[in-house]
Amino acid sequence: MDVLDRFAELARGTLMNLADRRFGRAQKPLADLSDAELEEELLRRRRERAARRAPAPGGAGAEPARGVTARPRSPEEQQLHQCYANLELSPGASLDAVKRAYRELMGRYHPDKHLGDPERHKAATELAQSLTRAYTALVAHLGSG
């Protein structure tokens, strides 16, 4: 979860607390609630959250709720998701972000940094090849799109 998602979740929680106070749902602090009241409050909040995440009616083309990632449908999409993951990026990152991530990771894990240790050099070479394959695939995809 990135910083913006955390901030949005915090803001959402604050707004829910304000709404609870405004409409009298939680009249006393959570620390003062009994176990049964806490369970009831948790269930209510879970139902509200589930209702916000539920797809719109006729949901065949509905997008997944925020924070819920849809499974890739085709092998090509699965490969692209794996390429993004190899470069430590979220799917859908821009071409500039892909280039930056590739440069940063290659600078960190380049095989030439491990010339003295054959085992680490081999691992770094395999990692560099994996990063290069991911980068090449994403540049080809993003460059054509």
XYZ file of N, CA and C in Angstrom:
435
model
N 0.856 -1.169 0.000
C 0.000 0.000 0.000
C 0.900 1.229 0.000
N 0.697 2.121 -0.958
C 1.557 3.289 -1.016
C 1.018 4.398 -0.115
N 1.731 5.483 -0.060
C 1.419 6.575 0.857
C 0.054 7.185 0.553
N -0.265 7.355 -0.729
C -1.554 7.951 -1.074
C -2.714 7.059 -0.638
N -2.570 5.738 -0.805
C -3.624 4.829 -0.358
C -3.784 4.888 1.154
N -2.668 4.948 1.860
C -2.734 5.045 3.322
C -3.403 6.342 3.753
N -3.045 7.431 3.085
C -3.645 8.716 3.406
C -5.146 8.686 3.125
N -5.534 8.103 1.990
C -6.955 8.014 1.648
C -7.702 7.174 2.676
N -7.103 6.068 3.115
C -7.742 5.213 4.110
C -7.888 5.953 5.444
N -6.871 6.720 5.828
C -6.938 7.499 7.053
C -8.039 8.556 6.954
N -8.101 9.231 5.824
C -9.142 10.251 5.626
C -10.528 9.615 5.652
N -10.660 8.451 5.005
C -11.934 7.745 4.986
C -12.345 7.373 6.410
N -11.389 6.865 7.198
C -11.685 6.498 8.574
C -12.102 7.691 9.408
N -11.418 8.816 9.204
C -11.760 10.034 9.934
C -13.166 10.498 9.571
N -13.487 10.453 8.283
C -14.832 10.848 7.859
C -15.896 9.914 8.432
N -15.584 8.614 8.474
C -16.541 7.668 9.049
C -16.751 7.961 10.531
N -15.684 8.291 11.243
C -15.821 8.627 12.662
C -16.656 9.886 12.847
N -16.428 10.882 11.997
C -17.228 12.106 12.076
C -18.693 11.817 11.773
N -18.952 10.979 10.764
C -20.324 10.619 10.428
C -20.964 9.842 11.569
N -20.196 8.947 12.183
C -20.729 8.188 13.305
C -21.150 9.120 14.439
N -20.309 10.100 14.731
C -20.641 11.047 15.809
C -21.830 11.907 15.422
N -21.852 12.353 14.175
C -22.907 13.251 13.698
C -24.264 12.565 13.737
N -24.306 11.301 13.321
C -25.581 10.610 13.230
C -25.839 9.697 14.430
N -24.997 9.813 15.457
C -25.255 9.139 16.719
C -25.037 7.640 16.733
N -24.272 7.116 15.762
C -24.072 5.674 15.734
C -23.104 5.226 16.824
N -22.047 5.961 17.046
C -21.078 5.599 18.085
C -21.018 6.762 19.058
N -21.875 6.703 20.076
C -21.985 7.823 20.979
C -20.918 7.829 22.051
N -20.294 6.685 22.293
C -19.222 6.668 23.272
C -17.960 6.103 22.620
N -16.796 6.400 23.173
C -15.543 5.926 22.580
C -15.499 4.401 22.516
N -14.781 3.885 21.540
C -14.692 2.437 21.361
C -14.158 1.740 22.608
N -13.278 2.396 23.331
C -12.711 1.787 24.538
C -13.779 1.558 25.601
N -14.851 2.335 25.556
C -15.908 2.211 26.559
C -17.002 1.227 26.157
N -16.940 0.660 24.955
C -17.968 -0.262 24.491
C -17.738 -1.652 25.079
N -18.839 -2.367 25.299
C -18.734 -3.756 25.763
C -18.315 -4.634 24.585
N -17.975 -5.885 24.872
C -17.574 -6.802 23.812
C -18.686 -6.977 22.778
N -19.911 -7.097 23.252
C -21.043 -7.275 22.336
C -21.224 -6.037 21.461
N -21.094 -4.855 22.066
C -21.230 -3.615 21.295
C -20.100 -3.485 20.275
N -18.882 -3.893 20.651
C -17.759 -3.854 19.717
C -17.996 -4.790 18.542
N -18.475 -5.996 18.819
C -18.776 -6.955 17.747
C -19.820 -6.380 16.803
N -20.857 -5.775 17.361
C -21.917 -5.180 16.550
C -21.362 -4.048 15.675
N -20.511 -3.226 16.255
C -19.895 -2.128 15.512
C -19.001 -2.662 14.396
N -18.216 -3.703 14.678
C -17.366 -4.314 13.655
C -18.195 -4.882 12.509
N -19.273 -5.567 12.844
C -20.141 -6.128 11.809
C -20.739 -5.028 10.940
N -21.182 -3.945 11.580
C -21.760 -2.827 10.825
C -20.735 -2.239 9.862
N -19.510 -2.043 10.357
C -18.461 -1.467 9.516
C -18.070 -2.414 8.377
N -18.031 -3.711 8.664
C -17.717 -4.685 7.612
C -18.780 -4.672 6.526
N -20.067 -4.593 6.948
C -21.154 -4.527 5.965
C -21.042 -3.276 5.106
N -20.735 -2.140 5.720
C -20.568 -0.896 4.963
C -19.409 -1.002 3.984
N -18.297 -1.566 4.436
C -17.129 -1.725 3.569
C -17.447 -2.658 2.404
N -18.133 -3.756 2.696
C -18.498 -4.699 1.631
C -19.445 -4.044 0.633
N -20.356 -3.211 1.134
C -21.284 -2.524 0.239
C -20.541 -1.540 -0.669
N -19.498 -0.885 -0.137
C -18.720 0.048 -0.966
C -17.924 -0.701 -2.026
N -17.485 -1.930 -1.706
C -16.668 -2.700 -2.638
C -17.487 -3.509 -3.627
N -18.773 -3.659 -3.377
C -19.609 -4.477 -4.256
C -19.657 -3.844 -5.646
N -19.634 -4.674 -6.706
C -19.699 -4.123 -8.057
C -21.050 -3.481 -8.316
N -21.043 -2.546 -9.235
C -22.269 -1.862 -9.596
C -23.232 -2.858 -10.242
N -24.549 -2.583 -10.193
C -25.506 -3.474 -10.841
C -25.149 -3.638 -12.318
N -25.347 -4.852 -12.817
C -24.951 -5.144 -14.194
C -23.453 -5.242 -14.298
N -22.801 -5.669 -13.225
C -21.374 -5.564 -13.031
C -20.473 -6.352 -13.947
N -20.897 -6.764 -15.133
C -19.989 -7.514 -16.006
C -18.770 -6.685 -16.356
N -18.962 -5.396 -16.628
C -17.829 -4.553 -16.995
C -17.347 -3.681 -15.861
N -17.860 -3.939 -14.665
C -17.485 -3.095 -13.536
C -16.034 -3.324 -13.158
N -15.403 -2.264 -12.719
C -14.015 -2.363 -12.294
C -13.966 -2.869 -10.865
N -12.870 -3.552 -10.494
C -12.764 -4.022 -9.123
C -12.655 -2.854 -8.156
N -13.025 -3.095 -6.901
C -12.940 -2.058 -5.884
C -11.500 -1.634 -5.699
N -11.314 -0.418 -5.255
C -9.956 0.087 -5.061
C -9.222 -0.776 -4.043
N -7.974 -1.116 -4.361
C -7.192 -1.942 -3.471
C -7.353 -3.429 -3.758
N -8.317 -3.787 -4.610
C -8.518 -5.172 -4.989
C -8.067 -5.315 -6.425
N -7.078 -6.147 -6.647
C -6.566 -6.296 -8.000
C -7.252 -7.460 -8.694
N -7.620 -7.249 -9.946
C -8.244 -8.301 -10.724
C -7.165 -9.245 -11.238
N -7.500 -10.491 -11.380
C -6.562 -11.476 -11.919
C -6.372 -11.231 -13.408
N -5.145 -11.322 -13.882
C -4.918 -11.198 -15.319
C -5.669 -12.309 -16.050
N -6.214 -11.972 -17.199
C -7.051 -12.934 -17.902
C -6.283 -13.736 -18.942
N -5.333 -13.132 -19.602
C -4.636 -13.841 -20.661
C -3.192 -14.105 -20.250
N -2.551 -15.072 -20.913
C -1.132 -15.328 -20.611
C -0.258 -14.093 -20.855
N -0.609 -13.299 -21.861
C 0.166 -12.080 -22.130
C 0.053 -11.108 -20.961
N -1.164 -10.943 -20.427
C -1.352 -10.056 -19.277
C -0.615 -10.592 -18.055
N -0.624 -11.906 -17.874
C 0.100 -12.495 -16.752
C 1.593 -12.222 -16.883
N 2.112 -12.331 -18.098
C 3.533 -12.068 -18.329
C 3.852 -10.599 -18.042
N 2.971 -9.685 -18.469
C 3.200 -8.259 -18.203
C 3.174 -7.974 -16.700
N 2.241 -8.590 -15.989
C 2.186 -8.396 -14.538
C 3.474 -8.890 -13.891
N 3.987 -10.025 -14.361
C 5.233 -10.556 -13.822
C 6.400 -9.620 -14.143
N 6.394 -9.032 -15.326
C 7.454 -8.084 -15.698
C 7.428 -6.868 -14.779
N 6.232 -6.340 -14.512
C 6.119 -5.220 -13.583
C 6.635 -5.625 -12.199
N 6.278 -6.831 -11.759
C 6.715 -7.297 -10.445
C 8.238 -7.450 -10.396
N 8.847 -7.942 -11.478
C 10.303 -8.094 -11.519
C 11.005 -6.748 -11.358
N 10.383 -5.703 -11.885
C 10.959 -4.366 -11.774
C 10.442 -3.628 -10.536
N 9.739 -4.347 -9.673
C 9.208 -3.800 -8.425
C 8.297 -2.609 -8.657
N 7.423 -2.737 -9.662
C 6.474 -1.690 -10.007
C 5.058 -2.241 -9.928
N 4.101 -1.359 -9.745
C 2.714 -1.798 -9.798
C 2.293 -1.854 -11.265
N 1.413 -2.781 -11.616
C 0.969 -2.906 -13.003
C 0.377 -1.597 -13.515
N 0.712 -1.267 -14.735
C 0.211 -0.042 -15.345
C 1.138 1.144 -15.182
N 2.335 0.941 -14.629
C 3.280 2.047 -14.458
C 3.687 2.591 -15.826
N 4.066 3.843 -15.852
C 4.413 4.503 -17.109
C 5.767 4.033 -17.626
N 6.036 4.363 -18.877
C 7.306 4.014 -19.504
C 8.466 4.669 -18.757
N 8.292 5.919 -18.336
C 9.348 6.602 -17.577
C 9.625 5.886 -16.253
N 8.576 5.432 -15.574
C 8.749 4.709 -14.310
C 9.470 3.386 -14.543
N 9.159 2.726 -15.654
C 9.816 1.460 -15.991
C 11.305 1.704 -16.217
N 11.631 2.747 -16.960
C 13.035 3.061 -17.246
C 13.788 3.399 -15.954
N 13.171 4.203 -15.090
C 13.809 4.572 -13.827
C 14.063 3.351 -12.956
N 13.044 2.486 -12.842
C 13.175 1.297 -12.006
C 14.256 0.366 -12.551
N 14.304 0.210 -13.874
C 15.314 -0.660 -14.478
C 16.716 -0.135 -14.181
N 16.912 1.165 -14.387
C 18.236 1.753 -14.128
C 18.637 1.597 -12.663
N 17.694 1.842 -11.770
C 17.987 1.742 -10.337
C 18.341 0.310 -9.941
N 17.541 -0.647 -10.397
C 17.792 -2.042 -10.037
C 19.073 -2.572 -10.666
N 19.352 -2.186 -11.905
C 20.591 -2.630 -12.537
C 21.793 -2.006 -11.835
N 21.673 -0.770 -11.403
C 22.751 -0.143 -10.655
C 22.998 -0.850 -9.330
N 21.942 -1.340 -8.726
C 22.052 -2.011 -7.437
C 22.566 -3.443 -7.569
N 22.134 -4.155 -8.620
C 22.423 -5.579 -8.722
C 23.305 -5.960 -9.911
N 24.004 -5.028 -10.504
C 24.798 -5.330 -11.701
C 25.859 -6.388 -11.387
N 26.059 -7.347 -12.295
C 27.036 -8.426 -12.057
C 28.469 -7.928 -11.843
N 28.832 -6.811 -12.449
C 30.194 -6.303 -12.299
C 30.520 -5.916 -10.854
N 29.505 -5.712 -10.033
C 29.738 -5.371 -8.631
C 30.146 -6.592 -7.811
N 30.035 -7.783 -8.414
C 30.296 -9.020 -7.681
C 31.342 -9.889 -8.381
N 32.340 -9.265 -8.980
C 33.352 -10.014 -9.716
C 34.212 -10.889 -8.807
N 34.407 -10.520 -7.563
C 35.267 -11.268 -6.652
C 34.645 -12.552 -6.132
N 33.319 -12.670 -6.169
C 32.629 -13.840 -5.624
C 31.865 -14.528 -6.763
N 32.366 -15.678 -7.250
C 31.733 -16.340 -8.394
C 30.261 -16.697 -8.162
N 29.918 -17.091 -6.945
C 28.533 -17.470 -6.653
C 27.598 -16.262 -6.747
N 28.003 -15.165 -6.148
C 27.188 -13.940 -6.218
C 27.166 -13.375 -7.627
N 28.279 -13.497 -8.333
C 28.340 -13.012 -9.712
C 27.334 -13.769 -10.581
N 27.262 -15.079 -10.391
C 26.316 -15.896 -11.157
C 24.875 -15.490 -10.836
N 24.575 -15.327 -9.547
C 23.219 -14.919 -9.139
C 22.884 -13.532 -9.689
N 23.845 -12.619 -9.627
C 23.622 -11.264 -10.141
C 23.423 -11.285 -11.654
N 24.143 -12.158 -12.357
C 23.983 -12.271 -13.806
C 22.581 -12.761 -14.154
N 22.107 -13.776 -13.437
C 20.757 -14.286 -13.680
C 19.706 -13.219 -13.383
N 19.900 -12.487 -12.307
C 18.961 -11.424 -11.952
C 18.979 -10.322 -13.002
N 20.170 -9.944 -13.456
C 20.282 -8.899 -14.476
C 19.601 -9.341 -15.765
N 19.742 -10.602 -16.130
C 19.082 -11.104 -17.336
C 17.561 -11.062 -17.173
N 17.081 -11.412 -15.986
C 15.646 -11.364 -15.715
C 15.124 -9.927 -15.783
N 15.872 -9.001 -15.198
C 15.480 -7.591 -15.239
C 15.474 -7.074 -16.673
N 16.463 -7.469 -17.444
C 16.551 -7.010 -18.833
C 15.394 -7.566 -19.657
N 15.044 -8.834 -19.454
C 13.898 -9.412 -20.178
C 12.609 -8.663 -19.823
N 12.421 -8.394 -18.529
C 11.215 -7.674 -18.093
C 11.184 -6.271 -18.690
N 12.301 -5.587 -18.638
C 12.396 -4.233 -19.183
C 12.099 -4.230 -20.678
N 12.695 -5.148 -21.406
C 12.504 -5.220 -22.854
C 11.039 -5.469 -23.194
N 10.407 -6.391 -22.482
C 9.007 -6.701 -22.732
C 8.118 -5.496 -22.442
N 8.365 -4.803 -21.336
C 7.535 -3.654 -20.987
C 7.752 -2.486 -21.938
N 8.990 -2.259 -22.358
C 9.244 -1.167 -23.309
C 8.543 -1.471 -24.631
N 8.590 -2.729 -25.072
C 7.914 -3.106 -26.306
C 6.405 -2.917 -26.171
N 5.864 -3.296 -25.027
C 4.421 -3.163 -24.803
C 4.000 -1.699 -24.689
N 4.713 -0.948 -23.867
C 4.351 0.457 -23.639
C 4.678 1.326 -24.841
N 5.709 0.976 -25.571
C 6.074 1.753 -26.752
C 5.066 1.587 -27.868
N 4.409 0.424 -27.925
C 3.422 0.182 -28.982
C 2.044 0.651 -28.576
N 1.855 0.934 -27.270
C 0.521 1.282 -26.774
C 0.288 2.694 -26.650
